[in-house]
Short mmCIF file of C-alpha atoms in Angstrom, two decimals:
data_model
loop_
_atom_site.label_atom_id
_atom_site.label_comp_id
_atom_site.label_asym_id
_atom_site.label_seq_id
_atom_site.Cartn_x
_atom_site.Cartn_y
_atom_site.Cartn_z
CA VAL A 1 35.23 29.62 -9.00
CA GLY A 2 39.22 30.00 -10.63
CA ARG A 3 40.30 29.82 -7.86
CA CYS A 4 41.67 26.45 -5.81
CA LEU A 5 41.42 26.29 -1.38
CA ARG A 6 43.74 24.50 -0.10
CA GLY A 7 42.94 24.64 3.66
CA GLY A 8 44.20 27.33 5.28
CA MET A 9 46.91 30.79 5.00
CA GLU A 10 50.31 30.94 4.41
CA ARG A 11 52.29 31.71 7.14
CA GLN A 12 56.21 32.77 7.85
CA ASP A 13 58.37 30.63 10.27
CA GLY A 14 60.07 32.00 13.35
CA ALA A 15 63.03 33.29 10.38
CA GLY A 16 60.52 35.30 8.67
CA GLN A 17 60.57 33.27 5.84
CA GLN A 18 57.04 32.52 4.24
CA GLN A 19 56.00 28.72 4.45
CA HIS A 20 53.16 27.31 2.72
CA PRO A 21 50.88 24.59 3.36
CA ALA A 22 51.36 21.29 2.49
CA GLY A 23 50.99 20.06 -0.99
CA VAL A 24 50.74 23.82 -2.70
CA ALA A 25 53.87 24.77 -4.72
CA PRO A 26 56.09 28.35 -4.50
CA GLY A 27 53.91 30.87 -6.37
CA GLU A 28 50.35 28.89 -6.05
CA GLU A 29 47.22 31.49 -5.04
CA VAL A 30 46.28 30.30 -1.52
CA VAL A 31 42.38 31.68 -0.12
CA SER A 32 40.60 31.68 3.06
CA PHE A 33 37.72 29.71 3.61
CA GLY A 34 36.01 32.96 4.11
CA ASP A 35 36.80 33.87 0.34
CA PHE A 36 35.93 30.70 -1.04
CA HIS A 37 32.44 30.98 0.29
CA LYS A 38 32.04 34.03 -0.67
CA ASP A 39 32.92 32.38 -4.89
CA VAL A 40 30.53 30.07 -4.64
CA LEU A 41 27.35 31.71 -3.47
CA SER A 42 28.88 34.53 -6.37
CA VAL A 43 28.91 31.74 -8.83
CA LEU A 44 24.65 30.58 -7.07
CA GLY A 45 23.42 33.91 -7.58
CA ALA A 46 24.89 34.68 -10.53
CA PRO A 47 22.76 34.76 -13.65
CA CYS A 48 21.99 32.31 -15.65
CA ARG A 49 19.08 30.66 -18.31
CA VAL A 50 18.95 28.03 -20.24
CA THR A 51 18.54 28.30 -24.24
CA ALA A 52 18.38 24.89 -25.70
CA PHE A 53 18.73 20.96 -24.57
CA GLU A 54 20.34 17.85 -26.34
CA VAL A 55 18.60 14.27 -25.41
CA VAL A 56 21.44 11.99 -25.78
CA GLY A 57 21.04 7.96 -25.48
CA ASN A 58 17.28 8.36 -26.80
CA THR A 59 16.04 5.56 -29.37
CA ARG A 60 12.37 4.39 -28.30
CA THR A 61 11.66 7.80 -26.33
CA ARG A 62 10.60 11.16 -27.90
CA ALA A 63 13.49 14.11 -27.28
CA GLN A 64 10.44 16.07 -26.73
CA THR A 65 8.75 14.00 -24.15
CA VAL A 66 12.81 14.18 -22.17
CA GLU A 67 12.60 17.74 -22.56
CA ARG A 68 9.07 18.27 -20.94
CA ALA A 69 10.46 17.06 -17.82
CA PHE A 70 13.30 19.19 -17.65
CA GLU A 71 10.56 22.47 -18.31
CA ALA A 72 11.34 23.82 -14.88
CA ALA A 73 14.73 24.61 -16.09
CA GLU A 74 13.53 26.82 -18.12
CA LYS A 75 12.21 28.93 -16.05
CA ALA A 76 14.78 29.10 -13.46
CA GLU A 77 17.00 32.76 -13.38
CA THR A 78 19.64 31.41 -11.23
CA PHE A 79 23.00 29.03 -11.78
CA GLU A 80 21.50 27.93 -8.49
CA GLY A 81 18.30 28.07 -9.58
CA VAL A 82 19.16 25.87 -12.97
CA ALA A 83 20.91 23.38 -10.87
CA ARG A 84 18.17 22.63 -8.30
CA ALA A 85 15.56 22.28 -11.02
CA LEU A 86 18.17 19.72 -13.26
CA ASP A 87 18.20 17.86 -10.02
CA GLU A 88 15.11 17.04 -9.13
CA SER A 89 13.86 16.58 -12.81
CA VAL A 90 16.38 13.69 -13.04
CA ARG A 91 14.86 12.52 -9.65
CA ARG A 92 11.39 12.23 -11.23
CA LEU A 93 12.49 10.72 -14.12
CA GLU A 94 14.19 8.09 -12.13
CA ALA A 95 11.02 7.94 -10.11
CA LEU A 96 9.44 6.37 -13.33
CA ARG A 97 11.74 3.47 -13.48
CA VAL A 98 11.41 3.66 -17.61
CA LEU A 99 14.79 4.33 -17.53
CA ARG A 100 17.49 3.07 -16.53
CA SER A 101 20.11 6.25 -16.24
CA VAL A 102 19.38 9.60 -16.53
CA ASP A 103 22.10 12.21 -16.28
CA ALA A 104 21.50 16.03 -16.94
CA THR A 105 24.88 18.35 -17.24
CA ALA A 106 24.14 22.65 -17.61
CA LEU A 107 27.04 23.77 -20.52
CA PRO A 108 27.83 26.98 -21.22
CA HIS A 109 26.64 28.37 -24.43
CA PRO A 110 29.31 29.30 -26.53
CA TYR A 111 28.55 32.65 -27.24
CA ASN A 112 26.25 33.85 -25.18
CA ALA A 113 27.08 34.42 -21.51
CA GLY A 114 24.79 34.02 -18.60
CA GLU A 115 23.18 31.43 -20.55
CA ALA A 116 23.44 26.96 -20.62
CA LEU A 117 22.72 24.41 -22.76
CA VAL A 118 21.66 21.19 -20.52
CA ARG A 119 22.92 17.82 -22.52
CA VAL A 120 20.59 15.32 -21.04
CA GLN A 121 21.78 12.02 -21.36
CA VAL A 122 19.64 8.77 -20.96
CA GLU A 123 19.93 4.68 -20.73
CA GLU A 124 16.68 3.03 -21.67
CA GLY A 125 15.22 -0.20 -19.57
CA ARG A 126 13.81 -3.24 -22.38
CA ALA A 127 10.59 -2.59 -23.44
CA LEU A 128 9.14 -5.94 -22.04
CA SER A 129 8.74 -7.46 -19.17
CA TYR A 130 7.27 -10.33 -17.41
CA GLU A 131 6.51 -11.73 -14.69
CA LEU A 132 6.17 -15.02 -12.46
CA GLY A 133 4.91 -15.62 -9.23
CA VAL A 134 3.37 -16.60 -6.32
CA TYR A 135 2.10 -15.15 -3.26
CA THR A 136 -0.06 -14.77 -0.37
CA ASN A 137 -3.15 -12.46 0.42
CA PRO A 138 -2.16 -10.72 3.34
CA ARG A 139 -5.82 -9.95 3.75
CA THR A 140 -7.82 -13.37 2.94
CA SER A 141 -4.73 -15.89 3.15
CA GLN A 142 -5.02 -17.10 0.14
CA VAL A 143 -1.91 -18.19 -1.93
CA THR A 144 -2.26 -17.17 -5.60
CA PHE A 145 -0.58 -17.93 -8.83
CA GLU A 146 0.23 -14.54 -10.56
CA ALA A 147 1.50 -14.04 -14.30
CA LYS A 148 2.04 -10.52 -15.78
CA ALA A 149 3.65 -9.69 -19.50
CA GLY A 150 3.95 -5.83 -20.61
CA LEU A 151 4.92 -2.92 -22.94
CA ARG A 152 7.41 -0.17 -20.92
CA ASN A 153 8.27 3.11 -22.72
CA ALA A 154 7.27 1.29 -26.00
CA PHE A 155 6.02 4.55 -28.37
CA GLY A 156 8.48 6.91 -26.38
CA ARG A 157 6.46 8.24 -24.61
CA PHE A 158 6.77 6.66 -21.10
CA GLU A 159 3.58 4.22 -21.27
CA HIS A 160 3.26 0.89 -19.36
CA ILE A 161 0.52 -1.19 -20.96
CA GLN A 162 0.44 -4.94 -19.48
CA GLY A 163 -1.68 -7.79 -18.84
CA ALA A 164 -2.26 -9.99 -16.46
CA ALA A 165 -4.00 -13.34 -15.40
CA GLU A 166 -3.79 -14.70 -11.64
CA ILE A 167 -5.81 -17.84 -10.19
CA SER A 168 -6.44 -18.36 -5.97
CA GLN A 169 -6.46 -21.15 -3.93
CA ASP A 170 -10.09 -19.92 -3.51
CA HIS A 171 -10.46 -20.79 -7.21
CA THR A 172 -10.53 -17.00 -7.33
CA LEU A 173 -9.86 -16.36 -11.63
CA THR A 174 -8.76 -12.47 -12.44
CA TYR A 175 -8.25 -11.07 -16.19
CA ALA A 176 -6.42 -7.74 -17.01
CA LEU A 177 -5.44 -5.19 -19.08
CA ARG A 178 -3.76 -2.28 -17.41
CA GLY A 179 -2.37 0.99 -18.92
CA GLY A 180 -0.55 3.74 -17.29
CA MET A 181 1.19 7.38 -18.29
CA PRO A 182 2.87 9.77 -16.27
CA TRP A 183 1.01 13.27 -16.49
CA ALA A 184 5.16 14.65 -17.06
CA ALA A 185 4.85 13.29 -20.16
CA ARG A 186 2.65 16.17 -21.00
CA SER A 187 3.13 18.40 -18.86
CA ALA A 188 5.66 19.26 -16.06
CA HIS A 189 3.78 21.37 -14.12
CA ALA A 190 2.41 18.02 -12.63
CA ARG A 191 3.64 15.36 -11.24
CA GLY A 192 0.97 12.74 -11.96
CA ARG A 193 -0.06 9.45 -13.00
CA LEU A 194 -3.35 8.57 -15.28
CA GLU A 195 -4.01 5.35 -15.39
CA GLY A 196 -6.70 2.81 -17.05
CA GLU A 197 -7.20 -0.79 -15.89
CA VAL A 198 -9.91 -3.70 -18.03
CA ARG A 199 -11.21 -6.75 -15.89
CA ARG A 200 -13.07 -9.92 -15.36
CA ILE A 201 -13.12 -10.96 -11.91
CA SER A 202 -14.76 -14.95 -11.12
CA ARG A 203 -14.67 -15.24 -7.10
CA ARG A 204 -16.01 -17.96 -5.17
CA TRP A 205 -16.70 -17.21 -2.02
CA ASP A 206 -18.32 -20.87 -0.25
CA GLN A 207 -15.60 -20.71 1.86
CA TYR A 208 -16.49 -18.04 3.79
CA SER A 209 -20.46 -17.62 2.27
CA SER A 210 -22.50 -19.59 -0.20
CA ILE A 211 -22.24 -17.47 -3.13
CA ASN A 212 -19.76 -16.88 -6.11
CA GLU A 213 -19.26 -13.58 -7.31
CA SER A 214 -18.55 -12.72 -11.49
CA ALA A 215 -17.91 -9.11 -12.16
CA GLN A 216 -15.82 -7.17 -15.53
CA GLY A 217 -15.68 -3.77 -16.14
CA ALA A 218 -13.52 -1.04 -16.36
CA GLU A 219 -11.56 1.60 -13.99
CA VAL A 220 -9.60 4.59 -14.84
CA GLY A 221 -8.15 7.01 -12.48
CA TYR A 222 -5.42 10.11 -11.78
CA ASP A 223 -2.88 9.40 -9.15
CA SER A 224 -1.91 12.85 -8.57
CA GLY A 225 1.76 11.69 -6.50
CA GLU A 226 0.67 13.81 -3.68
CA PRO A 227 0.35 11.83 -0.64
CA VAL A 228 -2.58 14.24 0.58
CA LEU A 229 -3.77 14.77 -2.55
CA GLY A 230 -4.22 11.14 -3.47
CA LYS A 231 -5.44 8.92 -5.80
CA VAL A 232 -9.19 9.81 -7.56
CA GLY A 233 -10.95 7.14 -9.42
CA TYR A 234 -13.64 6.34 -11.43
CA GLU A 235 -15.61 2.41 -11.35
CA LEU A 236 -17.81 1.27 -14.12
CA THR A 237 -18.96 -2.75 -13.68
CA TRP A 238 -21.49 -5.36 -14.01
CA ARG A 239 -21.43 -7.48 -11.50
CA GLU A 240 -23.26 -11.05 -10.96
CA LEU A 241 -23.50 -12.36 -7.50
CA GLY A 242 -25.56 -16.17 -7.66
CA GLN A 243 -25.98 -19.15 -4.72
CA ALA A 244 -23.05 -21.13 -5.01
CA SER A 245 -25.64 -24.19 -3.25
CA LEU A 246 -28.83 -25.53 -1.92
CA ARG A 247 -27.34 -24.11 1.64
CA THR A 248 -27.56 -20.22 0.82
CA SER A 249 -29.05 -18.65 3.68
CA SER A 250 -32.14 -16.05 3.13
CA ALA A 251 -29.88 -13.11 3.94
CA ILE A 252 -27.32 -14.23 0.73
CA ARG A 253 -30.07 -15.39 -1.74
CA ARG A 254 -31.85 -11.26 -1.62
CA GLN A 255 -28.45 -10.03 -2.74
CA ALA A 256 -27.69 -12.13 -5.96
CA GLY A 257 -28.56 -11.27 -9.24
CA HIS A 258 -27.54 -8.55 -11.50
CA ALA A 259 -26.28 -5.34 -10.02
CA ILE A 260 -24.12 -2.47 -11.70
CA LYS A 261 -21.65 -0.94 -9.86
CA SER A 262 -20.28 2.86 -10.59
CA ALA A 263 -18.05 4.85 -7.82
CA LEU A 264 -16.34 7.95 -7.44
CA SER A 265 -13.61 6.75 -4.92
CA TRP A 266 -10.50 8.83 -3.32
CA THR A 267 -7.97 7.82 -1.59
CA ALA A 268 -5.40 10.54 0.25
CA SER A 269 -3.28 9.68 3.01
CA ALA A 270 -1.09 12.45 5.29
CA GLY A 271 2.23 11.94 7.33
CA GLU A 272 4.84 9.48 7.04
CA VAL A 273 6.64 5.88 8.94
CA ASP A 274 9.67 5.04 8.06
CA SER A 275 8.68 1.30 7.30
CA GLU A 276 5.12 0.11 7.59
CA SER A 277 6.00 -3.48 7.96
CA ARG A 278 8.49 -3.14 11.34
CA PRO A 279 7.45 1.00 11.95
CA ARG A 280 9.99 2.45 14.55
CA SER A 281 8.90 6.07 14.55
CA GLY A 282 6.40 8.55 12.74
CA ALA A 283 2.65 9.02 12.28
CA GLN A 284 0.70 8.28 9.25
CA LEU A 285 -3.62 8.52 8.43
CA LYS A 286 -4.74 6.77 5.43
CA TRP A 287 -8.29 7.45 4.38
CA GLN A 288 -10.55 6.78 1.61
CA ALA A 289 -13.77 8.25 0.25
CA LYS A 290 -16.15 5.95 -1.81
CA LEU A 291 -19.87 7.31 -3.62
CA CYS A 292 -21.18 4.18 -5.70
CA GLY A 293 -24.74 4.84 -7.49
CA VAL A 294 -22.95 7.25 -10.21
CA GLY A 295 -25.94 7.93 -12.65
CA PRO A 296 -29.28 7.52 -13.67
CA ASP A 297 -30.35 3.96 -13.49
CA ALA A 298 -32.75 3.60 -11.17
CA ARG A 299 -30.90 0.21 -9.63
CA MET A 300 -27.51 0.74 -9.81
CA LEU A 301 -25.53 -0.62 -6.18
CA ARG A 302 -26.09 3.13 -4.49
CA PHE A 303 -24.44 3.67 -1.14
CA ALA A 304 -21.59 6.18 0.09
CA ARG A 305 -18.16 4.28 1.90
CA ALA A 306 -15.98 5.69 4.19
CA GLU A 307 -13.32 4.33 6.01
CA ALA A 308 -9.70 5.26 7.66
CA HIS A 309 -6.73 4.30 9.14
CA ALA A 310 -4.11 5.56 11.46
CA MET A 311 -0.34 3.95 12.97
CA GLY A 312 1.95 5.60 15.07
CA ALA A 313 5.07 4.36 16.08
CA TRP A 314 7.56 5.59 19.01
CA PRO A 315 10.70 4.71 20.50
CA LEU A 316 11.01 3.81 24.07
CA ILE A 317 13.90 1.71 23.90
CA ARG A 318 16.40 3.01 21.22
CA GLY A 319 19.47 0.66 21.72
CA GLY A 320 22.23 2.63 23.23
CA GLY A 321 25.88 0.94 24.07
CA ASN A 322 28.72 -0.25 22.59
CA GLY A 323 28.23 0.42 18.57
CA GLY A 324 24.21 0.45 19.64
CA GLY A 325 23.38 -3.09 19.46
CA GLY A 326 21.73 -2.82 22.71
CA LEU A 327 18.38 -3.94 22.92
CA ARG A 328 15.73 -1.64 20.74
CA ALA A 329 11.71 -1.73 21.81
CA THR A 330 9.00 0.77 19.91
CA LEU A 331 5.84 1.27 20.43
CA VAL A 332 3.44 0.74 17.79
CA CYS A 333 -0.58 1.93 17.41
CA GLN A 334 -2.74 1.30 14.96
CA ALA A 335 -6.83 2.39 14.75
CA SER A 336 -9.29 1.71 12.16
CA GLY A 337 -12.90 2.90 11.02
CA GLY A 338 -15.44 2.74 8.63
CA VAL A 339 -18.89 3.00 7.89
CA ILE A 340 -21.26 2.20 4.84
CA VAL A 341 -24.64 3.89 4.28
CA PRO A 342 -27.11 3.04 1.80
CA TRP A 343 -29.03 6.61 -0.30
CA GLY A 344 -31.29 6.47 -2.90
CA GLY A 345 -34.95 5.34 -4.19
CA PRO A 346 -37.15 2.48 -3.38
CA LEU A 347 -35.40 0.83 -6.20
CA SER A 348 -31.36 1.08 -6.11
CA GLN A 349 -29.58 -1.45 -4.10
CA PRO A 350 -27.13 -1.33 -1.13
CA ALA A 351 -24.23 -2.68 -0.58
CA THR A 352 -23.93 -6.42 -1.37
CA GLY A 353 -21.70 -8.65 1.25
CA VAL A 354 -18.45 -8.13 -1.58
CA ASP A 355 -18.93 -4.05 -0.35
CA LYS A 356 -18.80 -4.52 3.36
CA PHE A 357 -16.51 -4.76 6.11
CA PHE A 358 -14.85 -8.27 7.52
CA LEU A 359 -12.59 -8.25 10.40
CA GLY A 360 -10.47 -11.74 11.58
CA GLY A 361 -7.12 -13.34 10.24
CA SER A 362 -3.86 -11.72 11.12
CA GLY A 363 -3.98 -8.88 9.32
CA ASP A 364 -5.96 -7.06 12.13
CA LEU A 365 -7.95 -9.50 14.08
CA ARG A 366 -5.76 -11.86 16.12
CA GLY A 367 -7.00 -15.13 17.06
CA PHE A 368 -9.70 -15.34 14.60
CA ALA A 369 -9.82 -17.00 11.36
CA PRO A 370 -9.93 -14.83 8.24
CA LYS A 371 -12.85 -13.10 8.15
CA GLY A 372 -14.59 -15.00 11.32
CA ALA A 373 -15.73 -12.30 13.59
CA GLY A 374 -19.20 -10.41 12.96
CA PRO A 375 -22.41 -10.85 11.51
CA THR A 376 -23.30 -14.19 10.09
CA ALA A 377 -25.83 -16.00 9.01
CA ARG A 378 -27.46 -20.11 8.99
CA ARG A 379 -27.90 -21.52 5.91
CA ARG A 380 -30.15 -23.82 5.16
CA ASN A 381 -30.26 -27.24 6.35
CA PRO A 382 -31.22 -29.55 3.64
CA THR A 383 -30.80 -33.09 5.52
CA ALA A 384 -33.84 -34.08 7.80
CA VAL A 385 -34.76 -32.71 10.79
CA GLY A 386 -33.46 -34.12 13.40
CA SER A 387 -30.39 -35.08 12.01
CA SER A 388 -27.69 -32.37 13.27
CA PRO A 389 -24.67 -33.97 14.63
CA PRO A 390 -24.28 -34.65 18.26
CA PRO A 391 -23.06 -32.76 20.96
CA SER A 392 -18.67 -32.65 20.37
CA PRO A 393 -17.09 -33.21 24.01
CA SER A 394 -15.93 -30.81 25.86
CA LYS A 395 -13.75 -27.75 24.96
CA PRO A 396 -12.12 -24.57 25.73
CA ARG A 397 -14.53 -21.70 26.41
CA VAL A 398 -13.67 -17.89 26.02
CA SER A 399 -15.98 -15.13 27.41
CA GLY A 400 -18.92 -13.52 25.17
CA SER A 401 -21.13 -11.05 25.95
CA GLY A 402 -23.27 -12.82 27.78
CA GLY A 403 -21.79 -14.14 29.56
CA VAL A 404 -19.02 -17.62 28.53
CA VAL A 405 -19.48 -18.44 24.82
CA SER A 406 -19.02 -22.23 24.17
CA ALA A 407 -16.87 -23.36 21.53
CA GLU A 408 -19.33 -24.51 19.47
CA GLU A 409 -20.92 -20.36 19.05
CA ALA A 410 -17.64 -19.35 18.99
CA ALA A 411 -16.29 -22.43 16.84
CA PRO A 412 -12.65 -22.58 16.13
CA VAL A 413 -11.27 -23.52 12.74
CA GLY A 414 -10.84 -27.36 12.31
CA ASP A 415 -13.02 -30.62 10.73
CA ASP A 416 -15.71 -28.01 9.93
CA PRO A 417 -15.70 -26.67 6.73
CA HIS A 418 -17.22 -24.05 7.41
CA GLY A 419 -16.29 -23.40 10.66
CA ALA A 420 -19.92 -23.55 12.60
CA ALA A 421 -20.17 -26.40 14.57
CA ALA A 422 -23.15 -25.33 16.59
CA ASP A 423 -24.89 -25.82 12.55
CA GLY A 424 -25.29 -28.79 10.82
CA ALA A 425 -25.54 -26.58 7.73
CA GLY A 426 -23.01 -23.79 8.58
CA ARG A 427 -22.82 -20.04 8.34
CA ASP A 428 -23.07 -17.32 5.62
CA VAL A 429 -20.53 -14.46 7.17
CA LEU A 430 -21.98 -10.69 5.63
CA GLY A 431 -19.60 -8.21 6.77
CA GLY A 432 -20.48 -5.39 8.60
CA ASP A 433 -21.92 -1.64 8.28
CA ILE A 434 -19.70 -0.05 10.84
CA MET A 435 -16.03 -0.82 12.04
CA ALA A 436 -13.93 0.06 14.46
CA PHE A 437 -10.45 -1.37 15.02
CA ALA A 438 -8.02 -0.22 17.59
CA SER A 439 -4.48 -2.12 18.32
CA ALA A 440 -1.16 -2.05 20.65
CA ALA A 441 2.20 -3.96 19.71
CA LEU A 442 5.49 -3.73 21.86
CA HIS A 443 7.99 -4.60 19.35
CA VAL A 444 11.19 -5.53 20.49
CA ASP A 445 14.41 -5.82 18.61
CA PRO A 446 17.33 -8.58 19.67
CA PRO A 447 20.28 -7.59 21.02
CA ALA A 448 22.87 -7.98 18.76
CA ARG A 449 25.33 -9.90 21.42
CA GLY A 450 26.65 -13.40 20.04
CA ALA A 451 26.33 -14.49 16.29
CA LEU A 452 22.31 -15.92 16.27
CA TRP A 453 20.87 -12.40 17.77
CA GLY A 454 22.98 -10.94 15.92
CA ARG A 455 21.92 -12.75 12.37
CA LEU A 456 18.53 -12.46 13.70
CA ARG A 457 18.69 -8.41 14.36
CA ASP A 458 20.76 -8.29 10.62
CA ALA A 459 17.20 -10.10 9.07
CA GLY A 460 14.86 -7.12 10.58
CA ILE A 461 13.32 -10.65 12.91
CA TYR A 462 11.53 -8.58 15.85
CA GLY A 463 9.87 -10.37 18.70
CA GLN A 464 6.25 -8.84 19.66
CA LEU A 465 3.61 -8.88 22.60
CA PHE A 466 0.11 -7.19 21.49
CA ALA A 467 -3.51 -6.41 21.89
CA ASP A 468 -6.08 -6.30 19.74
CA CYS A 469 -9.23 -5.47 19.58
CA GLY A 470 -12.60 -4.56 17.21
CA ALA A 471 -16.32 -4.46 16.35
CA LEU A 472 -18.84 -5.10 13.48
CA THR A 473 -21.53 -4.57 13.63
CA THR A 474 -24.84 -3.32 11.12
CA LEU A 475 -26.29 -0.14 10.47
CA SER A 476 -29.68 -1.54 11.39
CA ARG A 477 -28.55 -1.80 15.04
CA GLY A 478 -26.34 1.17 14.78
CA ALA A 479 -22.91 2.59 16.13
CA GLU A 480 -24.40 2.36 19.80
CA SER A 481 -23.85 -1.81 19.29
CA LEU A 482 -20.66 -1.67 18.69
CA PRO A 483 -19.92 -2.43 22.47
CA GLU A 484 -22.32 -4.81 22.58
CA THR A 485 -20.22 -7.28 19.17
CA LEU A 486 -16.55 -6.37 20.48
CA ARG A 487 -14.16 -8.62 20.35
CA VAL A 488 -10.45 -8.47 22.38
CA SER A 489 -7.09 -10.96 21.49
CA TRP A 490 -3.88 -10.94 22.56
CA GLY A 491 -0.74 -12.96 22.43
CA ALA A 492 3.37 -12.76 21.56
CA GLY A 493 5.26 -14.02 19.01
CA VAL A 494 7.88 -13.06 16.28
CA ALA A 495 7.32 -10.85 12.75
CA TRP A 496 9.97 -11.04 9.46
CA PRO A 497 9.51 -7.82 7.50
CA ILE A 498 9.82 -9.03 4.15
CA LEU A 499 7.97 -6.25 2.01
CA PRO A 500 7.75 -2.07 2.65
CA ASN A 501 4.29 -3.10 4.14
CA VAL A 502 4.13 -6.96 4.66
CA ALA A 503 5.44 -9.35 6.92
CA ILE A 504 5.39 -12.61 8.28
CA GLU A 505 4.38 -13.70 11.86
CA VAL A 506 4.35 -16.63 14.41
CA ASN A 507 2.16 -15.21 17.69
CA TYR A 508 0.71 -17.07 20.37
CA ASN A 509 -2.68 -16.60 19.96
CA VAL A 510 -5.50 -15.99 23.13
CA VAL A 511 -9.23 -14.77 22.42
CA ALA A 512 -10.21 -13.20 25.54
CA HIS A 513 -13.57 -11.83 24.33
CA ALA A 514 -15.61 -13.84 21.93
CA GLN A 515 -19.41 -13.42 20.64
CA ALA A 516 -21.68 -16.42 19.29
CA HIS A 517 -20.41 -17.76 16.34
CA ASP A 518 -16.89 -16.24 15.78
CA ARG A 519 -14.91 -19.12 14.04
CA ILE A 520 -11.49 -18.66 16.71
CA SER A 521 -8.15 -20.37 16.02
CA GLN A 522 -6.42 -19.62 19.32
CA GLY A 523 -2.75 -21.34 20.04
CA TRP A 524 0.16 -20.78 17.11
CA GLY A 525 -0.89 -19.55 14.15
CA GLY A 526 0.84 -17.47 11.68
CA GLY A 527 1.02 -16.03 8.23
CA PHE A 528 1.83 -12.88 5.91
CA VAL A 529 0.00 -9.54 7.32
CA ALA A 530 -0.48 -6.46 5.71
CA ARG A 531 0.00 -3.39 7.42
CA GLY A 532 -0.47 0.12 7.65
CA GLY A 533 -3.42 -1.10 4.90
CA LEU A 534 -7.32 -0.02 4.70
CA TYR A 535 -9.80 -2.76 4.13
CA LEU A 536 -10.56 -2.45 0.75
#
């Protein structure tokens, strides 16, 4: 601006002599804040145009790739516009997590007034990356070992290539080769990212159903970077379902064989919560639509699948008091719904059990085992007729749609590996075509009083009271049967958020309403919980 603001106007003492503000030498000019503000506005509105770029510090990254990310600055016409465009471009480059640091500086042109040169200083990250880890799938409670290795920005276009291998506790094997490149590497007008994946999956479902799955295929997609526009993708997979044992139910045996899955999908969201694992305010809606059967082959899987998930959080007690360390309470409500509808000719294949909706587990319907609530089918019993196990002793009873359902029907998770004590051969989980779920929880932060409570509060651990309800039925029975398939549970416990959308919970669960053949797990239980996600 050319002048220095020293915080006040010059003033005179009682003798009429001029006094200088502290830190201002005699003869130094002092201006008022109003004059300074006018000077700043005049500078921000001054004409300015970027005419050249200089990229410094790049060894692998192509200078042209970095310059494309700053194309918006070339279109700015004022000093303020250039500054805002540079700031936005730097934030977008940093969000790619390819460069360790990015710094952009606009320098005045040495000869032409109103023109600027932009110097971009970058620091590149390592090209080779690898990860080894063990995690628990919040949806299935299965422990998974994962190994990844990849290249980042190896060819100078901000690309990412990664190979991954996973093995789960249920003997699921996954091999994948993934790749992606931000669209900013080709144009600054879009914030999206191109992605692709080739994978092979071998999965055993015998913990839930007597079926094995083997699939290999590819998927490509474009993530717009805008939540409302979301991500579009196309998947082409060759899949084989096989019988896991001689006890496979008739409903599962009808699904066995080869199938082609050719599907278009769209996933998007609207709104935002401050944290999905520990929401305190905000509201969010996520949805996905998938159309399977895109192609001329009449034997493809042909069905449409749509689902949505809503979450809202409202603070009830804001924790006032000394230092803001008082009690804080938040009401968190969630709701989900989904439907699967077949389409196509008589040769088309409808959705199989691996494509359908499931309920149960810490992630949604607490008090029920994973995939433990929903339609099932009796497995074939290879033993002789009359060799069924003797009736078990008296067990706790829970209410069901027809009055009271005994524990032999709503089977507790115990010694029976298939969780179906009423059937000697067990039952196969089939999944549902129409799903509805709702949950309400009161999250309470401990008061910051005392060393122990303060540590718990600082770690993010909180207590909760919750009530869950869900219903799952088949398309043949229709949506009008949802009230007949209602499950209800409630309880209390503690939770510890460990990731943006994952928390560890330990709860005491009470099943208030169950259906025949449900696998319940009343009492103390816990595990990893994924919040705010779709039932993918």
